[in-house]
Coordinates of N, CA and C in Angstrom, one line a residue:
Chain F
K1 N 19.0 -25.8 43.8 CA 17.5 -25.7 43.9 C 17.2 -25.3 45.4
N2 N 16.4 -24.2 45.5 CA 16.0 -23.8 46.9 C 15.2 -24.9 47.6
E3 N 15.3 -24.9 48.9 CA 14.6 -25.9 49.7 C 13.1 -25.5 49.8
V4 N 12.8 -24.2 49.7 CA 11.5 -23.7 49.7 C 11.2 -22.9 48.4
E5 N 10.3 -23.3 47.7 CA 10.0 -22.7 46.4 C 8.5 -22.1 46.4
Q6 N 8.4 -20.8 46.0 CA 7.1 -20.2 46.0 C 6.7 -19.9 44.5
S7 N 5.4 -20.0 44.3 CA 5.0 -19.5 42.9 C 3.6 -18.9 43.1
P8 N 3.3 -17.9 42.3 CA 4.2 -17.2 41.4 C 5.1 -16.3 42.1
Q9 N 6.1 -15.7 41.5 CA 6.9 -14.7 42.1 C 6.2 -13.4 42.2
N10 N 5.4 -13.1 41.2 CA 4.7 -11.8 41.1 C 3.3 -12.2 40.7
L11 N 2.3 -11.4 41.3 CA 0.9 -11.7 41.0 C 0.2 -10.4 41.0
T12 N -0.6 -10.1 40.0 CA -1.5 -8.9 40.0 C -2.9 -9.4 39.9
A13 N -3.8 -8.7 40.5 CA -5.2 -9.1 40.6 C -6.1 -7.9 40.6
Q14 N -7.3 -8.0 40.2 CA -8.3 -7.0 40.4 C -9.0 -7.2 41.7
E15 N -9.4 -6.1 42.3 CA -10.2 -6.2 43.6 C -11.3 -7.2 43.5
G16 N -11.5 -8.1 44.4 CA -12.5 -9.1 44.5 C -12.1 -10.4 44.0
E17 N -11.0 -10.5 43.3 CA -10.6 -11.8 42.8 C -10.1 -12.8 43.9
F18 N -10.2 -14.1 43.6 CA -9.7 -15.1 44.5 C -8.2 -15.3 44.2
I19 N -7.4 -15.3 45.2 CA -5.9 -15.4 45.0 C -5.4 -16.7 45.6
T20 N -4.5 -17.3 44.9 CA -3.8 -18.5 45.4 C -2.3 -18.3 45.2
I21 N -1.6 -18.5 46.3 CA -0.1 -18.5 46.3 C 0.4 -19.9 46.8
N22 N 1.3 -20.5 46.1 CA 1.8 -21.8 46.4 C 3.2 -21.9 47.0
C23 N 3.4 -22.9 47.8 CA 4.7 -23.1 48.4 C 5.0 -24.6 48.4
S24 N 6.1 -25.0 47.9 CA 6.6 -26.4 47.9 C 7.9 -26.4 48.6
Y25 N 8.2 -27.5 49.3 CA 9.4 -27.6 50.1 C 9.9 -29.0 49.9
S26 N 11.2 -29.1 50.2 CA 11.9 -30.4 49.9 C 12.5 -31.1 51.1
V27 N 12.3 -30.5 52.3 CA 12.9 -31.0 53.5 C 11.8 -31.4 54.5
G28 N 12.2 -32.2 55.5 CA 11.3 -32.6 56.5 C 11.0 -31.4 57.4
I29 N 9.8 -31.2 57.8 CA 9.4 -30.0 58.6 C 8.6 -30.4 59.8
S30 N 8.6 -29.5 60.8 CA 7.7 -29.6 61.9 C 6.6 -28.6 61.8
A31 N 6.8 -27.6 61.0 CA 5.7 -26.6 60.8 C 6.0 -25.7 59.6
L32 N 4.9 -25.1 59.1 CA 5.1 -24.2 58.0 C 4.4 -22.9 58.4
H33 N 5.1 -21.8 58.1 CA 4.6 -20.4 58.4 C 4.3 -19.7 57.1
W34 N 3.2 -18.9 57.1 CA 2.9 -17.9 56.1 C 3.1 -16.5 56.8
L35 N 3.9 -15.7 56.1 CA 4.2 -14.3 56.6 C 3.8 -13.3 55.6
Q36 N 3.5 -12.1 56.1 CA 3.1 -11.0 55.2 C 4.1 -9.8 55.4
Q37 N 4.6 -9.3 54.4 CA 5.5 -8.2 54.5 C 5.0 -7.0 53.7
H38 N 4.7 -5.9 54.3 CA 4.2 -4.7 53.6 C 5.4 -3.9 53.2
P39 N 5.1 -2.9 52.2 CA 6.2 -2.2 51.6 C 7.2 -1.5 52.7
G40 N 6.6 -1.2 53.8 CA 7.5 -0.6 54.8 C 8.6 -1.5 55.4
G41 N 8.4 -2.8 55.2 CA 9.4 -3.8 55.6 C 9.0 -4.7 56.7
G42 N 8.1 -4.3 57.6 CA 7.8 -5.1 58.8 C 7.1 -6.4 58.3
I43 N 7.4 -7.5 59.0 CA 6.8 -8.8 58.7 C 5.8 -9.2 59.8
V44 N 4.7 -9.7 59.4 CA 3.7 -10.2 60.3 C 3.4 -11.7 60.0
S45 N 3.3 -12.4 61.1 CA 3.0 -13.8 61.0 C 1.5 -14.0 60.7
L46 N 1.1 -14.7 59.6 CA -0.3 -14.9 59.3 C -0.8 -16.2 59.9
F47 N -0.1 -17.3 59.6 CA -0.4 -18.6 59.9 C 0.8 -19.4 60.3
M48 N 0.6 -20.4 61.2 CA 1.5 -21.4 61.4 C 0.7 -22.7 61.4
L49 N 1.1 -23.7 60.6 CA 0.4 -24.9 60.5 C 1.3 -26.1 60.3
S50 N 0.8 -27.2 60.8 CA 1.6 -28.5 60.6 C 0.7 -29.5 60.0
S51 N -0.6 -29.3 59.8 CA -1.5 -30.2 59.1 C -2.8 -29.5 58.8
G52 N -3.5 -30.0 57.8 CA -4.8 -29.5 57.5 C -4.9 -28.1 57.0
K53 N -5.8 -27.4 57.6 CA -6.2 -26.1 57.1 C -6.5 -25.1 58.2
K54 N -6.2 -23.8 58.0 CA -6.5 -22.8 59.0 C -7.2 -21.6 58.2
K55 N -8.1 -20.9 58.9 CA -8.8 -19.8 58.3 C -8.7 -18.6 59.2
H56 N -8.5 -17.5 58.7 CA -8.6 -16.2 59.5 C -9.1 -15.1 58.6
G57 N -10.4 -14.8 58.8 CA -11.0 -13.8 58.0 C -11.1 -14.3 56.5
R58 N -10.5 -13.5 55.6 CA -10.5 -13.8 54.2 C -9.3 -14.7 53.8
L59 N -8.5 -15.0 54.7 CA -7.3 -15.8 54.4 C -7.5 -17.3 54.8
I60 N -7.0 -18.2 54.0 CA -7.1 -19.6 54.2 C -5.7 -20.2 53.9
A61 N -5.2 -21.0 54.8 CA -3.9 -21.7 54.5 C -4.2 -23.2 54.6
T62 N -3.6 -23.9 53.7 CA -3.7 -25.4 53.7 C -2.3 -26.0 53.6
I63 N -2.2 -27.2 54.0 CA -0.9 -27.9 53.9 C -1.2 -29.4 53.6
N64 N -0.4 -29.9 52.7 CA -0.4 -31.4 52.4 C 1.0 -31.9 52.7
I65 N 1.1 -32.5 53.9 CA 2.4 -33.0 54.3 C 3.0 -34.0 53.4
Q66 N 2.2 -34.9 52.9 CA 2.6 -36.0 52.0 C 3.2 -35.4 50.7
E67 N 2.5 -34.4 50.2 CA 3.0 -33.8 48.9 C 4.0 -32.7 49.2
K68 N 4.2 -32.3 50.4 CA 5.2 -31.2 50.8 C 4.8 -29.9 50.0
H69 N 3.5 -29.6 50.3 CA 3.0 -28.4 49.5 C 2.0 -27.7 50.4
S70 N 2.0 -26.4 50.3 CA 1.1 -25.5 51.0 C 0.5 -24.5 50.1
S71 N -0.7 -24.0 50.3 CA -1.3 -22.9 49.6 C -1.8 -21.9 50.5
L72 N -1.7 -20.6 50.1 CA -2.4 -19.5 50.8 C -3.4 -18.9 49.9
H73 N -4.6 -18.9 50.3 CA -5.7 -18.3 49.5 C -6.2 -17.0 50.2
I74 N -6.5 -16.1 49.3 CA -7.2 -14.9 49.7 C -8.5 -14.7 49.0
T75 N -9.6 -14.7 49.7 CA -10.9 -14.6 49.1 C -11.2 -13.1 49.0
A76 N -12.0 -12.7 48.0 CA -12.4 -11.3 47.8 C -11.3 -10.3 48.1
S77 N -10.2 -10.4 47.3 CA -9.0 -9.6 47.5 C -9.3 -8.1 47.5
H78 N -8.5 -7.4 48.2 CA -8.7 -6.0 48.4 C -7.3 -5.3 48.2
P79 N -7.3 -4.1 47.7 CA -6.0 -3.4 47.6 C -5.1 -3.4 48.8
R80 N -5.7 -3.4 50.0 CA -4.9 -3.5 51.2 C -4.2 -4.8 51.4
D81 N -4.5 -5.8 50.6 CA -3.8 -7.1 50.6 C -2.5 -7.1 49.9
S82 N -2.3 -6.0 49.2 CA -1.0 -5.8 48.4 C 0.2 -5.9 49.4
A83 N 1.0 -6.9 49.1 CA 2.2 -7.1 50.0 C 3.0 -8.2 49.4
V84 N 4.1 -8.5 50.1 CA 4.9 -9.7 49.8 C 4.5 -10.8 50.8
Y85 N 4.1 -12.0 50.2 CA 3.8 -13.1 51.1 C 4.9 -14.1 51.1
I86 N 5.3 -14.5 52.2 CA 6.5 -15.3 52.4 C 6.1 -16.7 53.1
C87 N 6.6 -17.7 52.5 CA 6.4 -19.1 53.1 C 7.7 -19.4 53.8
A88 N 7.6 -20.0 55.0 CA 8.8 -20.4 55.7 C 8.5 -21.7 56.4
V89 N 9.5 -22.7 56.3 CA 9.3 -24.0 57.0 C 10.3 -24.1 58.1
R90 N 9.9 -24.8 59.2 CA 10.8 -25.1 60.3 C 11.3 -26.5 60.1
H91 N 12.6 -26.6 59.9 CA 13.3 -27.8 59.6 C 13.2 -28.7 60.8
Y92 N 12.7 -30.0 60.6 CA 12.4 -30.8 61.8 C 13.6 -31.2 62.6
N93 N 14.8 -31.1 62.0 CA 16.0 -31.6 62.6 C 16.8 -30.4 63.2
T94 N 17.0 -29.3 62.5 CA 17.8 -28.2 63.0 C 16.9 -27.2 63.7
D95 N 15.6 -27.3 63.5 CA 14.7 -26.3 64.1 C 14.8 -24.9 63.6
K96 N 15.5 -24.7 62.6 CA 15.7 -23.4 62.0 C 14.6 -23.1 60.9
L97 N 14.3 -21.9 60.7 CA 13.3 -21.5 59.6 C 14.1 -21.4 58.3
I98 N 13.5 -21.9 57.3 CA 14.0 -21.8 55.9 C 12.9 -21.0 55.1
F99 N 13.3 -19.9 54.5 CA 12.4 -19.0 53.9 C 12.3 -19.2 52.4
G100 N 11.1 -19.0 51.8 CA 11.0 -18.9 50.4 C 11.4 -17.4 50.0
T101 N 11.4 -17.1 48.7 CA 11.8 -15.8 48.3 C 10.7 -14.8 48.2
G102 N 9.5 -15.3 48.5 CA 8.3 -14.4 48.5 C 7.5 -14.3 47.2
T103 N 6.3 -14.0 47.4 CA 5.4 -13.7 46.2 C 4.9 -12.3 46.4
R104 N 5.2 -11.4 45.4 CA 4.7 -10.0 45.5 C 3.3 -9.9 44.8
L105 N 2.3 -9.6 45.7 CA 1.0 -9.4 45.2 C 0.6 -8.0 45.2
Q106 N 0.0 -7.6 44.0 CA -0.6 -6.3 43.9 C -2.1 -6.4 43.5
V107 N -2.9 -5.8 44.3 CA -4.4 -5.9 44.0 C -4.8 -4.5 43.6
F108 N -5.4 -4.4 42.4 CA -5.8 -3.0 41.9 C -7.3 -2.9 42.1
P109 N -7.7 -1.6 42.4 CA -9.2 -1.4 42.6 C -9.9 -1.5 41.3
Chain K
D1 N 0.2 -7.1 72.7 CA 1.0 -7.5 71.5 C 2.5 -7.4 71.7
V2 N 3.2 -8.4 71.1 CA 4.6 -8.3 71.1 C 5.1 -7.2 70.3
K3 N 6.1 -6.5 70.9 CA 6.7 -5.4 70.2 C 8.2 -5.7 70.0
V4 N 8.7 -5.7 68.8 CA 10.1 -5.8 68.5 C 10.5 -4.5 67.8
T5 N 11.4 -3.8 68.4 CA 11.8 -2.5 68.0 C 13.2 -2.5 67.5
Q6 N 13.5 -2.1 66.3 CA 14.8 -1.9 65.8 C 15.1 -0.4 65.8
S7 N 16.4 -0.1 66.1 CA 16.7 1.3 66.5 C 16.6 2.2 65.3
S8 N 16.9 1.8 64.1 CA 16.8 2.7 62.9 C 16.1 2.0 61.8
R9 N 15.3 2.8 61.0 CA 14.7 2.3 59.8 C 15.6 2.4 58.6
Y10 N 16.4 3.4 58.6 CA 17.3 3.6 57.5 C 18.7 4.1 58.1
L11 N 19.7 3.5 57.5 CA 21.1 3.9 58.0 C 22.0 3.9 56.8
V12 N 22.9 4.9 56.8 CA 23.9 5.0 55.8 C 25.3 5.1 56.5
K13 N 26.2 4.2 56.1 CA 27.5 4.2 56.7 C 28.5 4.0 55.6
R14 N 29.8 4.2 56.0 CA 30.9 4.1 55.0 C 31.6 2.8 55.2
T15 N 32.3 2.3 54.1 CA 33.1 1.1 54.2 C 34.2 1.2 55.3
G16 N 34.4 0.2 56.0 CA 35.3 0.2 57.1 C 34.8 0.6 58.4
E17 N 33.7 1.2 58.5 CA 33.1 1.6 59.7 C 32.6 0.4 60.5
K18 N 32.6 0.6 61.8 CA 32.0 -0.4 62.7 C 30.5 0.0 62.9
V19 N 29.6 -0.9 62.6 CA 28.2 -0.5 62.6 C 27.4 -1.4 63.6
F20 N 26.6 -0.7 64.4 CA 25.8 -1.4 65.4 C 24.3 -1.3 65.0
L21 N 23.6 -2.4 65.0 CA 22.2 -2.4 64.8 C 21.6 -3.0 66.1
E22 N 20.6 -2.3 66.6 CA 20.1 -2.7 67.9 C 18.6 -3.2 67.8
C23 N 18.3 -4.1 68.6 CA 16.9 -4.7 68.6 C 16.5 -4.9 70.0
V24 N 15.3 -4.5 70.3 CA 14.7 -4.7 71.7 C 13.3 -5.3 71.6
Q25 N 13.1 -6.3 72.4 CA 11.7 -6.9 72.5 C 11.2 -6.8 73.9
D26 N 9.9 -6.7 74.0 CA 9.3 -6.3 75.2 C 8.4 -7.5 75.8
M27 N 8.6 -8.7 75.3 CA 7.8 -9.8 75.8 C 8.6 -10.9 76.5
D28 N 9.8 -10.6 77.0 CA 10.6 -11.6 77.7 C 10.8 -12.8 77.0
H29 N 11.0 -12.7 75.6 CA 11.3 -13.9 74.8 C 12.7 -14.4 75.0
E30 N 12.8 -15.7 75.0 CA 14.2 -16.3 75.2 C 15.0 -16.1 73.9
N31 N 14.3 -16.4 72.7 CA 15.0 -16.5 71.4 C 15.0 -15.1 70.7
M32 N 16.1 -14.8 70.2 CA 16.2 -13.6 69.3 C 17.1 -13.9 68.1
F33 N 16.7 -13.3 67.0 CA 17.3 -13.7 65.7 C 17.7 -12.4 64.9
W34 N 18.7 -12.5 64.1 CA 19.0 -11.5 63.1 C 19.1 -12.1 61.7
Y35 N 18.3 -11.5 60.8 CA 18.3 -12.0 59.4 C 18.7 -10.8 58.5
R36 N 19.2 -11.2 57.3 CA 19.2 -10.2 56.3 C 18.4 -10.6 55.1
Q37 N 17.8 -9.7 54.4 CA 16.9 -10.0 53.3 C 17.4 -9.3 52.1
D38 N 17.7 -10.0 51.0 CA 18.1 -9.5 49.7 C 17.2 -10.0 48.6
P39 N 17.0 -9.2 47.6 CA 16.1 -9.5 46.5 C 16.5 -10.9 45.9
G40 N 15.5 -11.7 45.7 CA 15.7 -13.0 45.1 C 16.3 -14.1 46.0
L41 N 16.7 -13.7 47.2 CA 17.3 -14.7 48.1 C 16.5 -15.0 49.4
G42 N 15.5 -14.2 49.6 CA 14.7 -14.5 50.9 C 15.5 -14.1 52.1
L43 N 14.9 -14.4 53.2 CA 15.6 -14.1 54.5 C 16.6 -15.2 54.8
R44 N 17.8 -14.7 55.2 CA 18.8 -15.6 55.6 C 19.3 -15.3 57.1
L45 N 19.5 -16.4 57.8 CA 19.8 -16.2 59.2 C 21.3 -15.9 59.4
I46 N 21.6 -14.8 60.2 CA 22.9 -14.4 60.4 C 23.4 -15.0 61.7
Y47 N 22.7 -14.7 62.8 CA 23.0 -15.2 64.2 C 21.7 -15.3 64.9
F48 N 21.7 -16.2 65.9 CA 20.6 -16.2 66.8 C 21.1 -16.5 68.2
S49 N 20.2 -16.2 69.2 CA 20.5 -16.3 70.6 C 19.3 -16.9 71.3
Y50 N 19.6 -17.9 72.2 CA 18.5 -18.5 72.9 C 18.5 -18.1 74.4
D51 N 19.5 -17.3 74.8 CA 19.6 -16.9 76.2 C 20.6 -15.7 76.3
V52 N 20.6 -15.1 77.4 CA 21.5 -14.0 77.6 C 22.9 -14.6 77.5
K53 N 23.8 -13.9 76.8 CA 25.2 -14.2 76.6 C 25.4 -15.5 75.8
M54 N 24.3 -16.0 75.2 CA 24.4 -17.2 74.4 C 24.2 -16.8 72.9
K55 N 25.0 -17.3 72.0 CA 24.8 -17.0 70.6 C 25.2 -18.2 69.8
E56 N 24.5 -18.3 68.6 CA 24.9 -19.4 67.7 C 24.9 -18.8 66.3
K57 N 25.9 -19.3 65.5 CA 26.0 -18.8 64.1 C 24.8 -19.4 63.3
G58 N 24.3 -18.5 62.4 CA 23.3 -18.9 61.5 C 24.0 -19.4 60.2
D59 N 23.3 -19.1 59.1 CA 23.9 -19.5 57.8 C 24.9 -18.6 57.2
I60 N 24.9 -17.4 57.5 CA 25.8 -16.4 56.9 C 26.4 -15.5 58.0
P61 N 27.2 -16.0 58.9 CA 27.7 -15.2 60.0 C 29.0 -14.4 59.7
E62 N 29.6 -14.6 58.5 CA 30.9 -14.0 58.2 C 30.7 -12.5 58.1
G63 N 31.6 -11.8 58.8 CA 31.6 -10.3 58.8 C 30.7 -9.7 59.8
Y64 N 30.1 -10.6 60.6 CA 29.1 -10.1 61.7 C 29.5 -10.7 63.0
S65 N 29.1 -10.0 64.1 CA 29.1 -10.5 65.4 C 27.9 -10.0 66.1
V66 N 27.6 -10.6 67.3 CA 26.4 -10.2 68.0 C 26.7 -10.1 69.5
S67 N 25.8 -9.4 70.2 CA 25.9 -9.3 71.6 C 24.6 -9.4 72.2
R68 N 24.5 -10.2 73.3 CA 23.2 -10.2 74.1 C 23.6 -10.2 75.6
E69 N 23.7 -9.0 76.1 CA 24.0 -8.7 77.5 C 22.8 -8.8 78.4
K70 N 21.6 -8.4 77.8 CA 20.3 -8.4 78.5 C 19.3 -9.2 77.7
K71 N 18.4 -9.8 78.3 CA 17.4 -10.7 77.7 C 16.6 -9.9 76.6
E72 N 16.3 -8.7 76.8 CA 15.5 -7.9 75.9 C 16.2 -7.3 74.7
R73 N 17.5 -7.3 74.7 CA 18.3 -6.6 73.7 C 19.3 -7.5 73.0
F74 N 19.3 -7.4 71.6 CA 20.1 -8.3 70.8 C 20.7 -7.4 69.8
S75 N 22.0 -7.2 69.8 CA 22.7 -6.3 68.9 C 23.5 -7.0 67.8
L76 N 23.4 -6.5 66.6 CA 24.2 -7.0 65.5 C 25.3 -6.0 65.2
I77 N 26.5 -6.5 65.0 CA 27.7 -5.7 64.8 C 28.3 -6.1 63.5
L78 N 28.5 -5.1 62.7 CA 29.3 -5.2 61.5 C 30.7 -4.7 61.8
E79 N 31.7 -5.6 61.9 CA 33.0 -5.2 62.5 C 33.7 -4.2 61.6
S80 N 33.6 -4.4 60.3 CA 34.2 -3.5 59.3 C 33.3 -3.5 58.1
A81 N 32.4 -2.6 58.0 CA 31.4 -2.6 57.0 C 31.9 -2.7 55.6
S82 N 31.3 -3.5 54.7 CA 31.7 -3.5 53.3 C 30.4 -3.4 52.5
T83 N 30.6 -3.0 51.2 CA 29.5 -2.7 50.4 C 28.5 -3.9 50.2
N84 N 29.1 -5.1 50.3 CA 28.2 -6.3 50.1 C 27.4 -6.6 51.3
Q85 N 27.5 -5.7 52.3 CA 26.6 -5.8 53.5 C 25.4 -4.8 53.4
T86 N 25.3 -4.1 52.3 CA 24.1 -3.3 52.0 C 22.9 -4.3 51.9
S87 N 21.9 -4.1 52.7 CA 20.8 -5.0 52.8 C 19.8 -4.5 53.7
M88 N 18.6 -5.2 53.8 CA 17.6 -5.0 54.8 C 17.9 -6.0 55.9
Y89 N 18.0 -5.5 57.1 CA 18.2 -6.4 58.3 C 17.0 -6.4 59.1
L90 N 16.6 -7.6 59.5 CA 15.4 -7.9 60.3 C 15.7 -8.6 61.6
C91 N 15.2 -8.1 62.6 CA 15.3 -8.8 63.9 C 14.0 -9.5 64.3
A92 N 14.1 -10.6 65.0 CA 12.9 -11.3 65.4 C 13.1 -11.9 66.7
S93 N 12.0 -12.2 67.4 CA 12.1 -12.9 68.7 C 11.0 -13.9 68.8
S94 N 11.2 -14.9 69.6 CA 10.2 -16.0 69.9 C 10.4 -16.5 71.2
T95 N 9.3 -17.1 71.7 CA 9.4 -17.7 73.1 C 9.8 -19.2 73.0
V96 N 10.3 -19.7 74.1 CA 10.7 -21.1 74.2 C 12.0 -21.4 73.5
R97 N 12.8 -22.1 74.1 CA 14.2 -22.3 73.7 C 14.4 -23.0 72.4
Q98 N 13.9 -24.2 72.3 CA 14.2 -25.0 71.1 C 12.9 -25.9 70.8
Y99 N 12.9 -26.4 69.7 CA 11.8 -27.3 69.2 C 10.5 -26.7 69.5
S100 N 10.4 -25.4 69.2 CA 9.2 -24.7 69.4 C 8.5 -24.3 68.1
N101 N 7.3 -24.5 68.0 CA 6.6 -24.0 66.9 C 5.8 -22.7 67.1
Q102 N 6.3 -21.9 68.0 CA 5.8 -20.6 68.2 C 6.2 -19.7 67.1
P103 N 5.4 -18.8 66.7 CA 5.8 -17.9 65.6 C 6.9 -16.9 66.0
Q104 N 7.7 -16.5 65.1 CA 8.6 -15.4 65.4 C 8.0 -14.1 65.1
H105 N 8.3 -13.1 66.0 CA 7.8 -11.8 65.8 C 8.9 -10.9 65.3
F106 N 8.6 -10.2 64.3 CA 9.6 -9.4 63.6 C 9.5 -7.9 63.9
G107 N 10.7 -7.3 63.8 CA 10.7 -5.8 63.8 C 10.4 -5.3 62.4
D108 N 10.5 -3.9 62.3 CA 10.1 -3.3 61.0 C 11.3 -3.3 60.0
G109 N 12.5 -3.7 60.5 CA 13.6 -3.8 59.6 C 14.5 -2.5 59.6
T110 N 15.7 -2.7 59.3 CA 16.7 -1.6 59.1 C 17.3 -1.7 57.7
R111 N 17.0 -0.7 56.9 CA 17.6 -0.7 55.5 C 19.0 0.0 55.6
L112 N 20.0 -0.8 55.5 CA 21.4 -0.3 55.7 C 22.1 -0.2 54.3
S113 N 22.6 0.9 54.1 CA 23.4 1.2 52.9 C 24.9 1.5 53.3
I114 N 25.8 0.8 52.7 CA 27.2 1.0 52.9 C 27.8 1.6 51.7
L115 N 28.4 2.8 51.8 CA 28.9 3.5 50.7 C 30.4 3.4 50.6

C-alpha cells in the first residue's frame, strides 16, 4: 500500500464545475504539498500546508492532521486547469518528500 | 522567480552509453534533487545534495551517480544506460539544508528514451 494515496486517479469535468481531489497518507508528516504538472512536464508548487486551510485564487487546500487527509478544491473550473495534480508529504523523521501518483484532471469547455 | 533549468527536454540514447543529465538553478539554493517519474509510480527520489560535493542516496540510486562541483549545478549520470532507465527525469532545488518546509522548485523535466 502506498504511503500517499490520491483519489480519483482521473477526473473529467465541465467548465464551471467545482472540483475536489483527495489525498490520504499513512505516515507522520511535517508538511503537505500540492503540486501541478502540465502536459509539458514542468511541476509548479501550488500549496504547502501543515494545518488548516489555504486559498489562492480559485484554489483551496485543506488538511486534517488527525485524519491524515487533505483535499484540493478548484472552484469555477476552467480548461486551463487541466493538468496532473500531485500530493506530496514531507516525512517528519526523514525530511524527504513522498509523492502520490497524481490525479489527471481534464476540464472541457 | 526561481529558475531551474534542465539541459534537454528530450533525449534518446542507446543501451550501454554513459548519459549525463544537467540541472542548473539560479537562486543559490543549498538543496538539489533528482527524481524519476514513471506512470503509476509517482516521483521517486534518485539522489539529492545539500551542499557542494555532498550527495546522499535517495530511494532508487542503483545505476545512477551524481556530481555537484558547483552550488548551482547538479548532474545525474547514468553509468551504462539500460532500457529500464527510460523515464521522465525531474530536477528540483530548495533552500535551507534540512528540516525545511520550503517548497521545492522543479525544472521542466527531461524525457529520456534508452533504445
